[in-house]
PDB file of C-alpha atoms in Angstrom:
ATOM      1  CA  UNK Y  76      -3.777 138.328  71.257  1.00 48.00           C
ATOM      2  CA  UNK Y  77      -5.042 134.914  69.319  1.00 53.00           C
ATOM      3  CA  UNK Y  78      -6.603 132.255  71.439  1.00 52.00           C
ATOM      4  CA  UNK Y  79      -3.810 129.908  70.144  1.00 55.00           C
ATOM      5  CA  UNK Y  80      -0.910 132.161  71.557  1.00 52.00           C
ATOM      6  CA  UNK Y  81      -2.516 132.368  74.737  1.00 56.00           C
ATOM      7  CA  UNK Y  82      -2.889 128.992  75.374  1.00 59.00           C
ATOM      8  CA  UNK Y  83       1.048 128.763  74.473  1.00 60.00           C
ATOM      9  CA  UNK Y  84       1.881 131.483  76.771  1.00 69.00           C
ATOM     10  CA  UNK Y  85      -0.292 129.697  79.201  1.00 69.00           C
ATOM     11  CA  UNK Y  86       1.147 126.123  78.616  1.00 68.00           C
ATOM     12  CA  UNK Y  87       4.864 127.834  79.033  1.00 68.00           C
ATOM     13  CA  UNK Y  88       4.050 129.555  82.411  1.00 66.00           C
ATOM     14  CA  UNK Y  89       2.386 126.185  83.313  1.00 66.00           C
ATOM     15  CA  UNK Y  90       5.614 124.399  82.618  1.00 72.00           C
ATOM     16  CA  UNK Y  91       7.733 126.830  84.146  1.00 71.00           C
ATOM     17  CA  UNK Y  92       5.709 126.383  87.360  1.00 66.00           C
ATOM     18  CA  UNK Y  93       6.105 122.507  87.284  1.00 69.00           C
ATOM     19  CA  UNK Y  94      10.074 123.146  87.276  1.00 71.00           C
ATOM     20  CA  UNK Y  95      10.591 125.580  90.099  1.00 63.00           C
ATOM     21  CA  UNK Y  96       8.495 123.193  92.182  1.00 68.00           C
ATOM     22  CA  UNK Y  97      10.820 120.463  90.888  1.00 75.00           C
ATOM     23  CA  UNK Y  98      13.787 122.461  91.819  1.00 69.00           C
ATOM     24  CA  UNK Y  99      12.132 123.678  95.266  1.00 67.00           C
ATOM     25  CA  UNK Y 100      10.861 120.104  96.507  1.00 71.00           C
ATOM     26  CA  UNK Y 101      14.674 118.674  95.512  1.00 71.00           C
ATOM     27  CA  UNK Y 102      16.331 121.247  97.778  1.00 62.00           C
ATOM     28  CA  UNK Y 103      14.008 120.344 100.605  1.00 65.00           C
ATOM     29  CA  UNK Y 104      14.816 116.963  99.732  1.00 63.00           C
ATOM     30  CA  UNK Y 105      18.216 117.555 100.027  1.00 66.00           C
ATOM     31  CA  UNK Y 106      18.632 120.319 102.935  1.00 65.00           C
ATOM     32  CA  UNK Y 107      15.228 120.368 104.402  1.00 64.00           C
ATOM     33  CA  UNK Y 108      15.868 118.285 107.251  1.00 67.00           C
ATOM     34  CA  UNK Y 109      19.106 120.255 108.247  1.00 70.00           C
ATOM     35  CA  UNK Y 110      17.799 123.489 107.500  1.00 72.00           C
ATOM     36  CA  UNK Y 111      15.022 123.201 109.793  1.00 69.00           C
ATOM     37  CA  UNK Y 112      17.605 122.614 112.717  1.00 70.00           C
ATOM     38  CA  UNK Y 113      19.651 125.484 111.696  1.00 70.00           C
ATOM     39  CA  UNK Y 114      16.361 127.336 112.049  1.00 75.00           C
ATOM     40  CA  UNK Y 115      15.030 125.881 115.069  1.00 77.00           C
ATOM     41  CA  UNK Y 116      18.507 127.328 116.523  1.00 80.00           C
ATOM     42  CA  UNK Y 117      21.536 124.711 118.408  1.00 90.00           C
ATOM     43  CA  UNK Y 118      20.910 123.282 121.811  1.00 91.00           C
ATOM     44  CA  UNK Y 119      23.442 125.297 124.285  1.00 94.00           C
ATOM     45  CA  UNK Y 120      25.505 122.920 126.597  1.00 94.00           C
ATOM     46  CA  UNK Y 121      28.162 123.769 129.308  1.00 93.00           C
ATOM     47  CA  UNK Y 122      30.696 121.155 128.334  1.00 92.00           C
ATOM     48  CA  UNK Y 123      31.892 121.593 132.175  1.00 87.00           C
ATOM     49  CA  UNK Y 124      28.871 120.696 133.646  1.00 89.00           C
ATOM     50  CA  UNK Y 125      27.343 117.107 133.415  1.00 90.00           C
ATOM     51  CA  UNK Y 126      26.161 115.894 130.161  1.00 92.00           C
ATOM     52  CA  UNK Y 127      24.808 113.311 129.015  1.00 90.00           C
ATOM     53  CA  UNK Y 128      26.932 112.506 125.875  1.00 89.00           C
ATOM     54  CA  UNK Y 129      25.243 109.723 124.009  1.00 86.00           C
ATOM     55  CA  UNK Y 130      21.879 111.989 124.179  1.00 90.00           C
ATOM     56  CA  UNK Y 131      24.025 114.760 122.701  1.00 92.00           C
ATOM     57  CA  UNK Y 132      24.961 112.648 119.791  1.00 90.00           C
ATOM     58  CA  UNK Y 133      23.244 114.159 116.376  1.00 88.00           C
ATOM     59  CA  UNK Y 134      22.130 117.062 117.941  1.00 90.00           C
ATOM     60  CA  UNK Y 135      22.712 121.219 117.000  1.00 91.00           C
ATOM     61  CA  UNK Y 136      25.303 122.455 119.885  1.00 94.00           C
ATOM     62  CA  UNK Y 137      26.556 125.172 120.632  1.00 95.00           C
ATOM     63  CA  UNK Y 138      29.086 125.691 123.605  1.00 95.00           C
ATOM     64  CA  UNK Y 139      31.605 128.082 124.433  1.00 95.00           C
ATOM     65  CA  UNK Y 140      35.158 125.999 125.214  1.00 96.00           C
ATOM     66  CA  UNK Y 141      37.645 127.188 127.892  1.00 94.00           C
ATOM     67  CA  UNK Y 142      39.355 123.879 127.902  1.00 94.00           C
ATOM     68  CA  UNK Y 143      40.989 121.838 125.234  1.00 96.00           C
ATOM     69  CA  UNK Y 144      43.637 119.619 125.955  1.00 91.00           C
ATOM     70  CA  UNK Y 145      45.347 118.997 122.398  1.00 89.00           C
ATOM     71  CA  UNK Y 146      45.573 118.967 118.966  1.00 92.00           C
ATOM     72  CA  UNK Y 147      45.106 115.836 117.060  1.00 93.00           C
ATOM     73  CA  UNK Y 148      45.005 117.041 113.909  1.00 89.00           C
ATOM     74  CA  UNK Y 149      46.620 120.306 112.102  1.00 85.00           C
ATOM     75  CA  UNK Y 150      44.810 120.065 108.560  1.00 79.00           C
ATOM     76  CA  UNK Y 151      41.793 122.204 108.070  1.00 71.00           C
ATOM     77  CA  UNK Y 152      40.020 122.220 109.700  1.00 81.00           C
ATOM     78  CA  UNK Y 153      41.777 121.441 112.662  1.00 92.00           C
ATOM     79  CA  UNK Y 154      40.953 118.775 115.313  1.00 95.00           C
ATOM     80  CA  UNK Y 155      41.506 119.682 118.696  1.00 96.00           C
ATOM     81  CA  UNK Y 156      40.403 117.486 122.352  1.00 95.00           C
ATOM     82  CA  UNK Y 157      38.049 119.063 124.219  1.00 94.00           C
ATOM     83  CA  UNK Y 158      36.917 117.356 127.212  1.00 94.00           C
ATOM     84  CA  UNK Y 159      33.248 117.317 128.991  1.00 94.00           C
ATOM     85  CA  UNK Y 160      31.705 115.843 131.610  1.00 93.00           C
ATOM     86  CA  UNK Y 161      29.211 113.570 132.674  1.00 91.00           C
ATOM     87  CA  UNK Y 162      27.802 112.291 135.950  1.00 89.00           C
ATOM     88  CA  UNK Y 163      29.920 109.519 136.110  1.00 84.00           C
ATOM     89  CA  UNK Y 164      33.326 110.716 134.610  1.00 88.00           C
ATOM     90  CA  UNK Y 165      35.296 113.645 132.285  1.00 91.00           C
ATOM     91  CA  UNK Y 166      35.523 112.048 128.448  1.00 93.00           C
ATOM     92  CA  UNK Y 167      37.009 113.365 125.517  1.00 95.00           C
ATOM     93  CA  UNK Y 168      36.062 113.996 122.298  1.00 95.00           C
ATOM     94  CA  UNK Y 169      37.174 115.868 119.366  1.00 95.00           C
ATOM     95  CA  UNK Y 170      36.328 119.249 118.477  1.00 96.00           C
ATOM     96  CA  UNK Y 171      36.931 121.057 114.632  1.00 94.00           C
ATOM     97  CA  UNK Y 172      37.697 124.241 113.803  1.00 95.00           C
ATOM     98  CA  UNK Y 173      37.829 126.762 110.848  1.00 92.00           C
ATOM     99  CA  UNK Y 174      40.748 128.660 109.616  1.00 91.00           C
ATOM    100  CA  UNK Y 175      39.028 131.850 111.110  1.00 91.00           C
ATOM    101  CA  UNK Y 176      38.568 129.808 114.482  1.00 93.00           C
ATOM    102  CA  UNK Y 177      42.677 129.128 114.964  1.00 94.00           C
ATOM    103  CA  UNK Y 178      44.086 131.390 116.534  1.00 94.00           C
ATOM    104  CA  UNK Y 179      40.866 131.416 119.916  1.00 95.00           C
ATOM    105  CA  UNK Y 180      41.043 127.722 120.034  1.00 95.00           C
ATOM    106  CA  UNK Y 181      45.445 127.634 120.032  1.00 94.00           C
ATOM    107  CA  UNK Y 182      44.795 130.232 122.942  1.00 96.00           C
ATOM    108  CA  UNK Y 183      42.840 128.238 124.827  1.00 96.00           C
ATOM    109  CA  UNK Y 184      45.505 125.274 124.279  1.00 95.00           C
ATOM    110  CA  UNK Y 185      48.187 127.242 125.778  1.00 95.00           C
ATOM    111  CA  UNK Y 186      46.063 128.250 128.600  1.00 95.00           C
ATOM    112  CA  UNK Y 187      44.665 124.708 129.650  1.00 94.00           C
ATOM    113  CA  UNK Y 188      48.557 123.457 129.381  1.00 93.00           C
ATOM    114  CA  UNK Y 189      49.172 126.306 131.580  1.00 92.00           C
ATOM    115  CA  UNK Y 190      46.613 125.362 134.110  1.00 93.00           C
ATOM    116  CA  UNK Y 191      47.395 121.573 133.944  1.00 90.00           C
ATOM    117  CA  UNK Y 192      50.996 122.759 134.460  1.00 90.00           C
ATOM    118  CA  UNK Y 193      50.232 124.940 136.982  1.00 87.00           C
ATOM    119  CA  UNK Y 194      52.484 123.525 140.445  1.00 88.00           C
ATOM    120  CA  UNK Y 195      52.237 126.518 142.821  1.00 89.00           C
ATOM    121  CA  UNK Y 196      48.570 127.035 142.672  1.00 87.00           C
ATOM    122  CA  UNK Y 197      49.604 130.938 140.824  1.00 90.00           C
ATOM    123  CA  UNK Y 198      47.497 129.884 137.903  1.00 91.00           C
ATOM    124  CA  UNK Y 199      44.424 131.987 136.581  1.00 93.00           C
ATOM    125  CA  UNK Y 200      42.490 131.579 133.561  1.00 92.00           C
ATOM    126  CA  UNK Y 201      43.503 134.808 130.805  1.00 92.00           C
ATOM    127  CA  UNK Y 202      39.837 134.886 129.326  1.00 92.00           C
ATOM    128  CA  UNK Y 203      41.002 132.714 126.143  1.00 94.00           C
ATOM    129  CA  UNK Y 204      37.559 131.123 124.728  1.00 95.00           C
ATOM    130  CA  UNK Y 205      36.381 129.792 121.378  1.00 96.00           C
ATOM    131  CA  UNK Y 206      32.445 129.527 120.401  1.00 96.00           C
ATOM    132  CA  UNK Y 207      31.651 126.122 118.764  1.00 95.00           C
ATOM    133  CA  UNK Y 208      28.106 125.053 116.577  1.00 93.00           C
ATOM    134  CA  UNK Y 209      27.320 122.498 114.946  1.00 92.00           C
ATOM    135  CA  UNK Y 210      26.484 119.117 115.051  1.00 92.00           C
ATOM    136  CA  UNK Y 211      27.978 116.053 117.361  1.00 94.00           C
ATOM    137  CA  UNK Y 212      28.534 113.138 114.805  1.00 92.00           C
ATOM    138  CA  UNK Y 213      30.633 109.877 115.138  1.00 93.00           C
ATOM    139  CA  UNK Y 214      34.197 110.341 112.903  1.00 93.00           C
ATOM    140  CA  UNK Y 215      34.806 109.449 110.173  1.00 91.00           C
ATOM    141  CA  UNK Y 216      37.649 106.538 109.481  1.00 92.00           C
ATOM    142  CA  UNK Y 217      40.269 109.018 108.478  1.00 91.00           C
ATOM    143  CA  UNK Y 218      39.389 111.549 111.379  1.00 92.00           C
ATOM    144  CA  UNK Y 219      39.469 108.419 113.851  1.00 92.00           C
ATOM    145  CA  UNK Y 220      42.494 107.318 112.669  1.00 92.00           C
ATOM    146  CA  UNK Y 221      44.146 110.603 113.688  1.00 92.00           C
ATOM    147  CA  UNK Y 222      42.342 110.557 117.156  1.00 93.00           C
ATOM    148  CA  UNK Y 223      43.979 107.764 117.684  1.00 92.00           C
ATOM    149  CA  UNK Y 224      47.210 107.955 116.320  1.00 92.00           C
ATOM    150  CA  UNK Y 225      47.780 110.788 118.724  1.00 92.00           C
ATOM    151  CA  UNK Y 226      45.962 109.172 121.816  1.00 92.00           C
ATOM    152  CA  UNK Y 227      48.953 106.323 121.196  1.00 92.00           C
ATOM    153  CA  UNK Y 228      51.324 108.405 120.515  1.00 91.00           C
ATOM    154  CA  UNK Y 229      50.753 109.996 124.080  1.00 88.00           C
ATOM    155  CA  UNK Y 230      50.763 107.137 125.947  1.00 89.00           C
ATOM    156  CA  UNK Y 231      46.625 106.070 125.636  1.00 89.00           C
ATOM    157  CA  UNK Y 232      45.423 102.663 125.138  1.00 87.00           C
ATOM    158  CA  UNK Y 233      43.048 101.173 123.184  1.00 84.00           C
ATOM    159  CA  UNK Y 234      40.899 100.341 126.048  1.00 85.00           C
ATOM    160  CA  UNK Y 235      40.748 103.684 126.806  1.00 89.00           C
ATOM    161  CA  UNK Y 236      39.736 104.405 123.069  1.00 89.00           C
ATOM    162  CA  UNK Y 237      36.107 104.013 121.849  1.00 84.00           C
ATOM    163  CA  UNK Y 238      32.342 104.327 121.382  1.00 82.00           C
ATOM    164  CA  UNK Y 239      31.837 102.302 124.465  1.00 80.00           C
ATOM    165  CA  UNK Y 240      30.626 104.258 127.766  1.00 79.00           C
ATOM    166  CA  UNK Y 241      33.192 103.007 129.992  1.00 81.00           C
ATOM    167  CA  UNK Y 242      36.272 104.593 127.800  1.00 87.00           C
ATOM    168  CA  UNK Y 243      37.547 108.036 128.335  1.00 91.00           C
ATOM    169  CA  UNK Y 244      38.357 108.909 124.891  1.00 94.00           C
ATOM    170  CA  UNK Y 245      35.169 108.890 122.263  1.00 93.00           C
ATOM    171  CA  UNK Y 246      35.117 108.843 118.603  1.00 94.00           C
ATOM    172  CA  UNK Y 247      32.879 111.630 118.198  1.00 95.00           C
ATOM    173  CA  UNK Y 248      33.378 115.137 116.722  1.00 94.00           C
ATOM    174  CA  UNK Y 249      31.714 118.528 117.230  1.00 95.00           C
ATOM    175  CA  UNK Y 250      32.239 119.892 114.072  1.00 91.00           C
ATOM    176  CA  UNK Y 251      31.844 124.084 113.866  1.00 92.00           C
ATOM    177  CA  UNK Y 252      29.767 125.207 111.047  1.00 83.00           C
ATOM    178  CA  UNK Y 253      28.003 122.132 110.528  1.00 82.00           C
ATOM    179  CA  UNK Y 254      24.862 120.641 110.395  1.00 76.00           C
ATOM    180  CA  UNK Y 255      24.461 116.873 109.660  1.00 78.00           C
ATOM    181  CA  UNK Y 256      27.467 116.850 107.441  1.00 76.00           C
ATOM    182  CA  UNK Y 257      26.123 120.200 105.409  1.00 64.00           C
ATOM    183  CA  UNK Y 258      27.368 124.099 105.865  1.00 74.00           C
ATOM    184  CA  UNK Y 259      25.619 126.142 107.779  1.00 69.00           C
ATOM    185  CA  UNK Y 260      26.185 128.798 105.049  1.00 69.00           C
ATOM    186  CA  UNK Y 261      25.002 126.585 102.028  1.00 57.00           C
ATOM    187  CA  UNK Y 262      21.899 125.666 104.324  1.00 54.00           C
ATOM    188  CA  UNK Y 263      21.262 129.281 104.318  1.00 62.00           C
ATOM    189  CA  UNK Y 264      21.687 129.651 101.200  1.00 68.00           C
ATOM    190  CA  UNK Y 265      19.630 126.669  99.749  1.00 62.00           C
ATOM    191  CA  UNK Y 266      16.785 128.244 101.848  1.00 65.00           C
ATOM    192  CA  UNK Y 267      16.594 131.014  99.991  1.00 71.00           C
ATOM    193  CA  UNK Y 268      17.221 129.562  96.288  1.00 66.00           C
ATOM    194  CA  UNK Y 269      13.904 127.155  97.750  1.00 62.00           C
ATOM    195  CA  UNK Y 270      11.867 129.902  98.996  1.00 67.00           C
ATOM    196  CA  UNK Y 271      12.671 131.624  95.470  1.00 70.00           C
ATOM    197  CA  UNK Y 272      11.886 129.148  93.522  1.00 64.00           C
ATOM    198  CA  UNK Y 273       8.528 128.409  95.180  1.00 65.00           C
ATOM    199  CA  UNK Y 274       7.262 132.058  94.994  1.00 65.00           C
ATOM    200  CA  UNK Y 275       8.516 131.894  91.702  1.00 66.00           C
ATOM    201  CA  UNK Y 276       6.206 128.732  91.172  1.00 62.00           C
ATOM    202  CA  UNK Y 277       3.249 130.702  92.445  1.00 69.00           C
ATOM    203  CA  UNK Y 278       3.634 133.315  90.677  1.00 68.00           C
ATOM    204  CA  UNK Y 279       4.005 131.372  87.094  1.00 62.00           C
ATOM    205  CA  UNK Y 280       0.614 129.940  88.229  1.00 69.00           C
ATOM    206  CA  UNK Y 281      -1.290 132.717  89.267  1.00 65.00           C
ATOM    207  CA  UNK Y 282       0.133 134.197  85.583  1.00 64.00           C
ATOM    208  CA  UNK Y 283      -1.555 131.414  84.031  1.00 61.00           C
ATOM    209  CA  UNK Y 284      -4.944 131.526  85.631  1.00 67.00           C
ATOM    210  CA  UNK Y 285      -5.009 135.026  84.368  1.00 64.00           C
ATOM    211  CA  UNK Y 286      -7.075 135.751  81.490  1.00 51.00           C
TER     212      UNK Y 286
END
């Protein structure tokens, strides 16, 4: 092969390294940070025992819910009230929930209404459950605005609406399938289109270095 067409071929490998590094480095960029908590694996809570909920704020949850008290939004994904406690007091916050996710979590509705209902002590829990991960973020103004459109609508003031620790009702959402705003399933995937691209990367340079 002429010197002159090696040094192309050379040059061309060498460029295609440069780009998967590009395109590696951007996804890290992008989905680095979440992807690392979706590998370091969610933090399991017992929303019935006592939590500490500002500490829980951010973090990678996972929690199996027995208890939800509502539904505050029906669009998908839907918003439902789950309650959990804390040392001091039960609060509320809002829990949401994929198509696939439905029909558990409307289960578990009818059985806490049943239980709350319950006036001759004859009540016992049917087994309904719904498994929740993801990530506990503050709402958004939209989701909020639903929260508390059906807190009012139910009888709730705003006093007993907000961030601050002495109100029962929190603007905070456990979203299922989230991390930090992303998909668990494009995290995954990103991961791997990364980890491609940088083997890729290597290999176009160890190519190069070859005589």
């Amino acid at each position: 092969m002429p010197h002159s067409h090696k040094k192309k071929t050379r040059a061309v490998k060498c460029c295609l390294a440069v780009g998967l590094l590009a395109i590696a480095a951007a996804i890290g960029v992008l989905f680095g940070p979440s992807a690392l908590v979706l590998a370091q694996g969610p933090t399991r809570i017992d929303p019935l025992a006592d939590n500490d909920v500002g500490a829980l704020r951010g973090k990678y949850l996972e929690a199996d819910l027995d208890t939800l008290v509502g539904c505050y939004a029906e669009t998908a994904p839907r918003g439902y009230i789950m309650p959990v406690n804390t040392p001091g007091a039960t609060v509320y916050i809002g829990v949401e929930l994929p198509k696939s996710k439905l029909a558990d979590a409307d289960a578990v509705v009818a059985d806490t209404q049943r239980m709350v209902n319950d006036a001759d002590g004859s009540y016992r829990w049917d087994g309904s459950r719904v498994t929740v991960r993801g990530t506990l973020q503050p709402m958004d103004a939209e989701t909020e605005a639903q929260f508390r459109a059906y807190l009012h609508e139910a009888g709730f003031g705003d006093d007993e609406i907000g961030p601050d620790d002495t109100c029962a009702f929190r603007p905070l959402v456990l979203t299922d399938g989230k991390i930090n705003g992303h998909r668990t399933a494009l995290l995954i995937f990103a991961s791997a289109a990364a980890l491609l691209a940088l083997f890729g990367a290597v290999g176009m340079t160890l190519a190069a270095r070859k005589k």
